[in-house]
Coordinates of C-alpha atoms in Angstrom, one line a residue:
M1 CA -5.5 20.1 10.6
T2 CA -4.2 23.7 10.4
A3 CA -0.9 23.4 12.3
P4 CA 2.2 24.2 10.3
S5 CA 3.7 20.8 11.1
L6 CA 2.4 17.6 12.6
P7 CA 5.2 15.6 14.4
I8 CA 5.0 11.9 14.1
R9 CA 5.7 9.9 17.4
H10 CA 6.4 6.2 17.5
L11 CA 5.2 4.8 20.9
D12 CA 6.1 1.3 22.1
L13 CA 3.3 0.3 24.5
S14 CA 5.3 -2.7 25.7
T15 CA 7.7 -0.4 27.6
M16 CA 5.8 2.9 27.9
R17 CA 4.5 3.7 31.4
A18 CA 3.9 7.4 31.0
D19 CA 3.4 9.8 28.1
T20 CA 6.0 12.7 28.4
H21 CA 4.5 14.8 25.6
P22 CA 4.3 18.5 26.8
G23 CA 0.9 19.0 25.3
D24 CA 1.9 22.2 23.5
E25 CA 1.3 21.0 20.0
A26 CA -0.7 18.4 18.0
A27 CA 0.9 15.1 17.3
F28 CA 0.4 12.0 15.2
S29 CA 1.0 8.9 17.3
I30 CA 1.9 5.4 15.8
F31 CA 1.6 2.7 18.4
W32 CA 3.7 -0.5 18.5
W33 CA 4.2 -3.5 20.7
K34 CA 7.9 -4.0 20.1
E35 CA 8.1 -4.9 16.4
L36 CA 4.3 -5.2 16.0
P37 CA 2.5 -2.2 14.6
L38 CA -0.8 -1.7 16.5
G39 CA -2.6 1.5 15.4
M40 CA -2.3 5.2 14.9
R41 CA -4.2 8.4 15.8
A42 CA -3.9 12.2 15.4
S43 CA -4.4 14.2 18.6
L44 CA -4.9 17.9 19.3
P45 CA -2.7 19.6 22.0
E46 CA -5.5 19.5 24.6
E47 CA -5.8 15.7 24.1
L48 CA -2.1 15.2 25.1
P49 CA -0.3 13.8 26.9
F50 CA -2.2 10.4 27.1
S51 CA -3.0 9.4 30.6
E52 CA -1.8 6.0 32.0
A53 CA -5.5 4.8 31.8
Q54 CA -5.6 5.8 28.1
L55 CA -2.3 3.9 27.4
R56 CA -3.8 0.8 29.1
Q57 CA -7.0 1.2 27.1
F58 CA -5.0 1.5 23.8
T59 CA -3.1 -1.6 24.7
A60 CA -6.3 -3.6 25.5
E61 CA -8.1 -2.4 22.3
Y62 CA -5.2 -2.8 19.9
G63 CA -3.9 -5.9 21.5
A64 CA -7.3 -7.6 21.4
A65 CA -7.7 -6.8 17.7
Q66 CA -4.3 -8.3 17.0
L67 CA -5.0 -11.5 19.0
S68 CA -8.3 -12.0 17.3
A69 CA -6.9 -11.4 13.8
R70 CA -3.7 -13.5 14.2
S71 CA -4.8 -16.6 16.3
P72 CA -6.0 -19.5 14.2
A73 CA -7.9 -20.8 17.3
L74 CA -9.9 -17.5 17.3
G75 CA -10.8 -17.6 13.6
A76 CA -7.7 -16.1 11.9
P77 CA -6.9 -15.2 9.2
L78 CA -9.8 -12.8 8.7
R79 CA -11.2 -12.4 5.3
A80 CA -11.7 -9.0 3.8
T81 CA -15.2 -7.7 3.6
H82 CA -16.7 -5.7 0.7
E83 CA -14.8 -2.5 1.6
G84 CA -11.6 -4.3 2.3
K85 CA -12.2 -4.1 6.0
P86 CA -11.9 -6.8 8.6
K87 CA -14.9 -8.4 10.3
Q88 CA -14.1 -8.9 13.9
A89 CA -15.5 -12.1 15.3
L90 CA -14.9 -11.8 19.1
A91 CA -15.7 -9.2 21.7
L92 CA -12.9 -7.3 23.5
S93 CA -14.2 -8.4 26.9
Q94 CA -14.2 -12.1 25.9
L95 CA -10.6 -11.8 24.7
L96 CA -9.4 -10.1 27.9
V97 CA -11.0 -12.7 30.1
E98 CA -9.9 -15.8 28.3
H99 CA -6.4 -14.9 27.2
D100 CA -3.1 -13.6 28.5
L101 CA -3.0 -10.5 26.4
V102 CA 0.5 -9.3 27.2
G103 CA 2.0 -12.8 26.8
E104 CA 0.2 -13.2 23.5
L105 CA 1.4 -9.8 22.2
D106 CA 5.0 -10.7 23.2
R107 CA 4.6 -13.9 21.2
L108 CA 3.1 -12.1 18.1
A109 CA 5.8 -9.3 18.3
A110 CA 8.7 -11.7 18.3
A111 CA 10.7 -11.3 15.1
P112 CA 11.5 -14.5 13.2
A113 CA 15.0 -15.5 12.3
L114 CA 14.4 -16.5 8.7
P115 CA 16.7 -16.3 5.8
A116 CA 15.5 -14.2 2.9
T117 CA 17.8 -15.3 0.1
Q118 CA 14.9 -16.4 -2.0
I119 CA 13.6 -12.8 -2.2
S120 CA 14.6 -10.3 -4.8
V121 CA 14.0 -6.6 -4.1
V122 CA 13.1 -4.5 -7.1
I123 CA 13.2 -0.7 -6.9
C124 CA 12.2 1.4 -9.9
T125 CA 13.5 5.0 -10.0
R126 CA 13.5 8.1 -12.1
D127 CA 15.7 11.1 -11.3
R128 CA 15.2 11.1 -7.5
G129 CA 18.8 10.5 -6.4
E130 CA 18.8 11.5 -2.8
A131 CA 15.4 9.8 -2.1
L132 CA 16.8 6.7 -3.7
A133 CA 19.9 6.8 -1.5
E134 CA 17.7 6.9 1.6
C135 CA 15.6 4.0 0.3
L136 CA 18.7 1.9 -0.5
R137 CA 20.1 2.7 3.0
S138 CA 17.1 1.1 4.5
V139 CA 17.1 -1.8 2.1
T140 CA 20.8 -2.6 2.8
T141 CA 20.4 -2.5 6.6
Q142 CA 17.6 -5.1 6.8
R143 CA 17.7 -7.6 9.6
S144 CA 17.8 -10.4 7.0
A145 CA 19.5 -9.5 3.8
P146 CA 17.5 -10.3 0.6
G147 CA 19.0 -12.5 -2.1
E148 CA 19.5 -9.5 -4.4
I149 CA 18.6 -5.8 -4.8
V150 CA 17.9 -4.6 -8.3
V151 CA 17.5 -0.9 -9.1
V152 CA 15.8 -0.3 -12.5
D153 CA 16.8 3.1 -13.7
N154 CA 14.0 4.6 -15.7
S155 CA 15.8 8.0 -16.3
S156 CA 16.9 9.1 -19.7
E157 CA 20.5 9.7 -18.5
G158 CA 21.1 6.8 -16.2
S159 CA 21.2 9.1 -13.2
A160 CA 20.8 6.4 -10.6
K161 CA 24.1 4.6 -11.4
P162 CA 26.4 6.7 -9.1
I163 CA 23.8 6.4 -6.3
C164 CA 23.8 2.6 -6.7
G165 CA 27.6 2.6 -6.6
R166 CA 27.5 3.8 -3.0
F167 CA 25.9 0.5 -1.9
P168 CA 27.8 -2.7 -2.4
G169 CA 25.7 -5.5 -3.8
V170 CA 23.1 -3.3 -5.4
R171 CA 22.6 -4.1 -9.1
H172 CA 21.9 -1.2 -11.5
V173 CA 19.8 -2.0 -14.6
R174 CA 19.0 0.6 -17.3
E175 CA 15.5 0.7 -18.8
P176 CA 15.3 3.8 -21.0
R177 CA 11.8 3.1 -22.2
P178 CA 9.6 5.4 -20.0
G179 CA 6.8 3.9 -17.8
L180 CA 6.7 2.4 -14.3
S181 CA 5.1 -0.9 -15.5
I182 CA 7.8 -1.3 -18.2
A183 CA 10.5 -0.7 -15.5
R184 CA 8.8 -3.2 -13.1
N185 CA 8.6 -5.8 -15.8
T186 CA 12.3 -5.3 -16.6
G187 CA 13.0 -5.8 -12.9
I188 CA 11.0 -9.1 -12.9
R189 CA 12.9 -10.3 -16.0
M190 CA 16.3 -9.4 -14.6
S191 CA 15.8 -10.8 -11.1
R192 CA 16.3 -14.4 -10.0
G193 CA 14.3 -14.8 -6.7
D194 CA 11.3 -17.0 -6.3
V195 CA 9.6 -14.1 -4.5
I196 CA 9.9 -10.6 -6.0
A197 CA 9.3 -7.6 -3.6
F198 CA 8.7 -4.1 -4.9
T199 CA 9.1 -0.8 -3.2
D200 CA 9.4 2.7 -4.5
D201 CA 12.3 5.2 -4.4
D202 CA 10.4 7.6 -2.1
V203 CA 10.0 5.0 0.6
E204 CA 12.1 3.9 3.6
L205 CA 11.8 0.4 5.0
H206 CA 11.3 -0.9 8.5
P207 CA 14.3 -3.1 9.4
G208 CA 12.1 -6.1 9.6
W209 CA 10.4 -5.7 6.2
I210 CA 12.2 -8.4 4.3
V211 CA 12.0 -11.0 7.1
E212 CA 8.2 -10.4 7.4
I213 CA 7.8 -10.9 3.7
G214 CA 9.7 -14.2 4.0
R215 CA 7.5 -15.2 7.0
A216 CA 4.3 -14.5 5.0
F217 CA 5.4 -16.5 2.0
A218 CA 6.1 -19.5 4.1
D219 CA 2.4 -20.1 3.7
Q220 CA 2.3 -21.8 0.3
S221 CA -1.3 -20.7 -0.3
I222 CA -0.3 -17.1 -0.7
D223 CA 0.4 -15.8 -4.2
A224 CA 0.9 -12.1 -3.3
L225 CA 1.5 -9.9 -0.3
T226 CA 0.8 -6.2 0.5
G227 CA 1.9 -4.4 3.6
L228 CA 1.4 -1.4 5.8
V229 CA 2.4 2.0 4.4
L230 CA 2.9 4.7 7.1
P231 CA 3.6 8.3 6.5
A232 CA 7.3 9.2 7.0
R233 CA 6.6 12.9 7.7
L234 CA 3.5 15.1 8.0
D235 CA 5.2 18.5 7.8
T236 CA 3.2 20.2 5.1
Q237 CA -0.5 20.8 4.3
A238 CA -0.2 18.6 1.2
Q239 CA 1.2 15.7 3.2
R240 CA -1.5 16.0 5.8
M241 CA -4.2 16.4 3.2
F242 CA -3.1 13.2 1.5
Q243 CA -2.9 11.3 4.8
F244 CA -6.2 12.5 6.4
D245 CA -8.5 13.7 3.6
K246 CA -7.5 11.1 1.0
G247 CA -6.9 8.3 3.4
G248 CA -3.1 7.9 2.8
F249 CA -2.2 4.4 1.7
G250 CA -4.6 2.7 4.2
S251 CA -5.0 2.4 8.0
T252 CA -5.6 -1.2 8.8
F253 CA -3.3 -2.8 11.3
I254 CA -4.5 -6.4 11.2
P255 CA -3.9 -9.0 8.5
L256 CA -6.5 -9.7 5.9
R257 CA -6.9 -12.4 3.3
F258 CA -8.2 -11.4 -0.1
D259 CA -9.4 -14.4 -2.0
N260 CA -12.1 -15.7 -4.4
R261 CA -14.8 -15.0 -1.8
F262 CA -13.9 -11.3 -1.6
F263 CA -13.8 -11.1 -5.4
A264 CA -17.1 -12.9 -5.9
E265 CA -18.9 -10.7 -3.4
T266 CA -17.5 -7.4 -4.9
R267 CA -17.3 -8.3 -8.6
P268 CA -20.8 -7.3 -9.6
H269 CA -20.4 -3.8 -8.2
G270 CA -16.8 -3.2 -9.2
A271 CA -14.3 -5.1 -7.0
H272 CA -12.5 -2.6 -4.7
V273 CA -9.1 -4.1 -5.4
W274 CA -7.4 -0.8 -4.8
K275 CA -8.1 -1.3 -1.1
M276 CA -5.8 -4.3 -1.0
G277 CA -2.6 -2.3 -0.6
A278 CA -0.2 0.0 -2.4
G279 CA 2.5 -0.6 -5.0
A280 CA 5.1 0.9 -2.6
N281 CA 4.8 -2.2 -0.5
M282 CA 4.0 -5.4 -2.4
A283 CA 5.5 -8.8 -3.3
F284 CA 4.6 -11.7 -5.6
R285 CA 5.7 -15.2 -6.2
R286 CA 7.5 -15.4 -9.6
N287 CA 5.3 -18.2 -10.8
L288 CA 2.3 -15.9 -10.5
F289 CA 3.7 -13.8 -13.3
E290 CA 4.3 -17.0 -15.3
R291 CA 0.6 -17.9 -14.8
I292 CA -1.2 -14.6 -15.4
G293 CA 1.3 -12.3 -17.1
L294 CA 3.3 -9.2 -16.1
F295 CA 2.3 -5.6 -15.2
D296 CA 0.1 -4.1 -17.9
E297 CA 2.3 -1.5 -19.6
R298 CA -0.7 0.6 -20.6
L299 CA -1.1 1.5 -16.9
G300 CA 1.1 3.1 -14.3
A301 CA 3.2 6.3 -14.0
G302 CA 4.5 7.4 -17.4
A303 CA 1.5 5.7 -19.1
A304 CA -2.2 6.0 -18.2
G305 CA -1.4 7.2 -14.7
C306 CA -1.5 4.5 -12.0
S307 CA -3.4 1.4 -10.9
E308 CA -1.0 -1.0 -12.6
D309 CA -0.8 -2.7 -9.2
S310 CA -4.5 -3.0 -8.5
E311 CA -5.2 -4.2 -12.1
L312 CA -2.7 -7.0 -11.4
W313 CA -4.4 -7.9 -8.1
Y314 CA -7.7 -7.9 -10.0
R315 CA -6.3 -10.3 -12.6
M316 CA -4.8 -12.5 -9.9
L317 CA -8.1 -12.8 -8.0
A318 CA -10.0 -13.5 -11.3
N319 CA -7.7 -16.4 -11.9
G320 CA -8.1 -17.9 -8.4
G321 CA -5.1 -16.3 -6.7
V322 CA -4.8 -15.2 -3.0
C323 CA -3.3 -12.0 -1.6
L324 CA -2.4 -11.5 2.1
Y325 CA -2.4 -8.0 3.5
E326 CA 0.2 -8.3 6.3
P327 CA 0.8 -5.0 8.3
R328 CA 3.9 -6.4 10.0
A329 CA 5.6 -5.7 6.7
V330 CA 6.0 -1.9 7.2
V331 CA 7.3 0.9 5.0
F332 CA 7.4 4.7 5.5
H333 CA 6.3 6.7 2.5
H334 CA 7.3 10.4 1.8
H335 CA 4.1 12.0 0.6
R336 CA 4.2 14.9 -1.9
R337 CA 5.3 18.0 0.0
D338 CA 3.6 20.7 -2.2
L339 CA -0.1 21.2 -3.1
A340 CA 0.7 21.5 -6.8
G341 CA 2.5 18.1 -6.8
L342 CA -0.4 16.6 -4.8
R343 CA -3.0 17.8 -7.3
R344 CA -1.0 16.4 -10.2
Q345 CA -0.7 13.1 -8.3
I346 CA -4.5 13.0 -7.6
R347 CA -5.3 13.7 -11.2
S348 CA -3.0 11.0 -12.3
Y349 CA -4.4 8.5 -9.8
M350 CA -8.0 9.1 -11.0
K351 CA -7.0 8.9 -14.7
G352 CA -5.2 5.7 -14.2
H353 CA -8.0 4.3 -12.1
V354 CA -10.6 4.8 -14.9
A355 CA -8.1 3.3 -17.4
A356 CA -7.7 0.2 -15.2
L357 CA -11.4 -0.2 -14.9
I358 CA -11.7 -0.2 -18.7
V359 CA -8.8 -2.7 -19.0
Q360 CA -10.5 -5.0 -16.4
H361 CA -13.9 -4.8 -18.2
D362 CA -12.3 -5.6 -21.5
A363 CA -10.4 -8.6 -20.1
F364 CA -13.1 -10.2 -18.1
H365 CA -16.4 -8.6 -19.3
D366 CA -17.3 -7.6 -15.8
R367 CA -20.1 -5.1 -15.8
G368 CA -19.1 -3.9 -12.3
N369 CA -16.2 -2.0 -13.7
F370 CA -18.6 0.2 -15.8
V371 CA -20.9 0.5 -12.8
R372 CA -17.9 2.1 -11.0
I373 CA -17.1 4.4 -13.9
F374 CA -20.6 5.6 -14.8
G375 CA -22.3 5.2 -11.4
Q376 CA -20.2 5.2 -8.3
L377 CA -17.6 7.8 -9.4
P378 CA -20.0 10.5 -10.6
L379 CA -22.0 10.0 -7.4
Y380 CA -18.8 10.4 -5.4
F381 CA -18.0 13.7 -7.2
L382 CA -21.5 15.0 -6.6
K383 CA -21.4 14.1 -2.8
S384 CA -18.0 15.8 -2.5
F385 CA -19.3 18.9 -4.3
L386 CA -22.4 19.1 -2.1
K387 CA -20.2 18.6 1.0
G388 CA -18.1 21.6 0.0
L389 CA -21.3 23.7 -0.5
L390 CA -22.7 22.8 2.9
E391 CA -19.5 23.1 4.9
G392 CA -18.0 26.1 3.1
R393 CA -14.3 26.4 2.3
R394 CA -13.3 24.2 5.3
G395 CA -15.2 21.3 3.8
Q396 CA -14.3 22.0 0.2
P397 CA -12.1 19.1 -1.0
A398 CA -9.2 20.8 -2.6
T399 CA -8.6 17.7 -4.7
L400 CA -12.0 17.5 -6.3
A401 CA -11.2 19.5 -9.4
P402 CA -8.1 17.4 -10.3
E403 CA -10.0 14.3 -9.6
I404 CA -12.7 15.2 -12.0
A405 CA -10.1 16.3 -14.6
G406 CA -8.4 12.9 -14.2
Y407 CA -11.8 11.1 -14.6
A408 CA -12.5 13.0 -17.8
A409 CA -8.9 12.2 -19.1
G410 CA -9.4 8.5 -18.2
L411 CA -12.7 8.3 -20.3
Q412 CA -10.7 9.0 -23.5
F413 CA -9.4 5.4 -23.3
L414 CA -13.0 4.2 -24.0
F415 CA -12.6 5.5 -27.6
R416 CA -9.2 4.2 -28.4
P417 CA -9.7 0.7 -29.9
G418 CA -6.0 0.3 -30.6
W419 CA -5.2 0.9 -26.9
R420 CA -8.0 -1.4 -25.7
G421 CA -6.9 -4.2 -28.0
K422 CA -3.5 -4.6 -26.2
H423 CA -2.7 -7.0 -23.3
A424 CA -0.2 -7.4 -20.5
P425 CA 3.0 -9.0 -21.7
R426 CA 3.8 -12.6 -20.7
L427 CA 6.8 -13.8 -18.7
L428 CA 8.6 -16.7 -20.5
I429 CA 9.3 -19.5 -18.0
D430 CA 12.9 -19.9 -19.0
G431 CA 14.1 -17.6 -21.7
E432 CA 13.8 -14.2 -20.2
R433 CA 15.5 -14.8 -16.8
A434 CA 18.8 -13.0 -16.4

């Protein structure tokens, strides 16, 4: 994408009869059926506007995928495959012949009227006042109010307190020790809900986010949930590079179940737990923390880099837990606007990823984590480098150098026995609740 900006359009296929786009610029379209997210695609100006036939085709394809993935009679819920992708069981033609697609989509898109008082929302923040204000505005206007909203202020000066004061009912908690995992653990200890939902201060929530989390956790077999993370804006080259070249935070619009089968199939080769979701949109039952411990404070922003979320998912699966990826729980993430910030982020992501693989190897002695470090990642770097040589500057991944730098920085943790000897803190069942 070379356009200076890529507008994002939200198209409701349940009411849309014609596309009025003038066709004068590229666009990124996100398709919905009322409250149900269906899919997304980037289009060049010459591909727009969509014809009526294309809109009907999108409805048929996206609707059939939803019906197959959400109807127990058709085999739902789908289990994640090795790459964290769904395995469709039925053909589109079979679904269209045997089912009332529009009626079924209306049923699936209906928003539940569920209370969410058992859910605590925890937001960790560090010196991003206006972004936090936008996040809190979306949290406090949810269709169903959560039981509590806890903002953990990880700044050195307590800069989030006046922002929190603008929103009645928002609890401000200071955590001066730096580190996202430390802040999240403080949020867990200070919250009271049976379900704890996390989002980030650079995120805005869909109005139905909380109620969809409540609907998912009505299934008692679920220990954790992740949801769909869509881009809030694609105005800059850095934002588009993160979304399209790096894959953003995922692109799957149908629910998936990550359980012991996914873990057993992927464990020998390095379980791809990072494909389960993103920390900007995740929730856990409180008793899961009591069983397996809190976030590992060696990982995450302000420590090794990131992957404190995926390491917790790994630990959960290794202990028999289940995570549901539910794309009806939607958030909108503001990607880094500048290339320098994106490169720092990519470097940090890779450093944290390698650190998490070391932590997972040490905890469970799974050889697959070292297969990932010493086999898959060097091969990925080589393929990216050769792709750049073959395709010239256009194909040169601008993030390859910071990725390799992050990889090298992550390897240092192999030689730090004191660091490797630590463990994630435990959550006391009674004593540490606020």
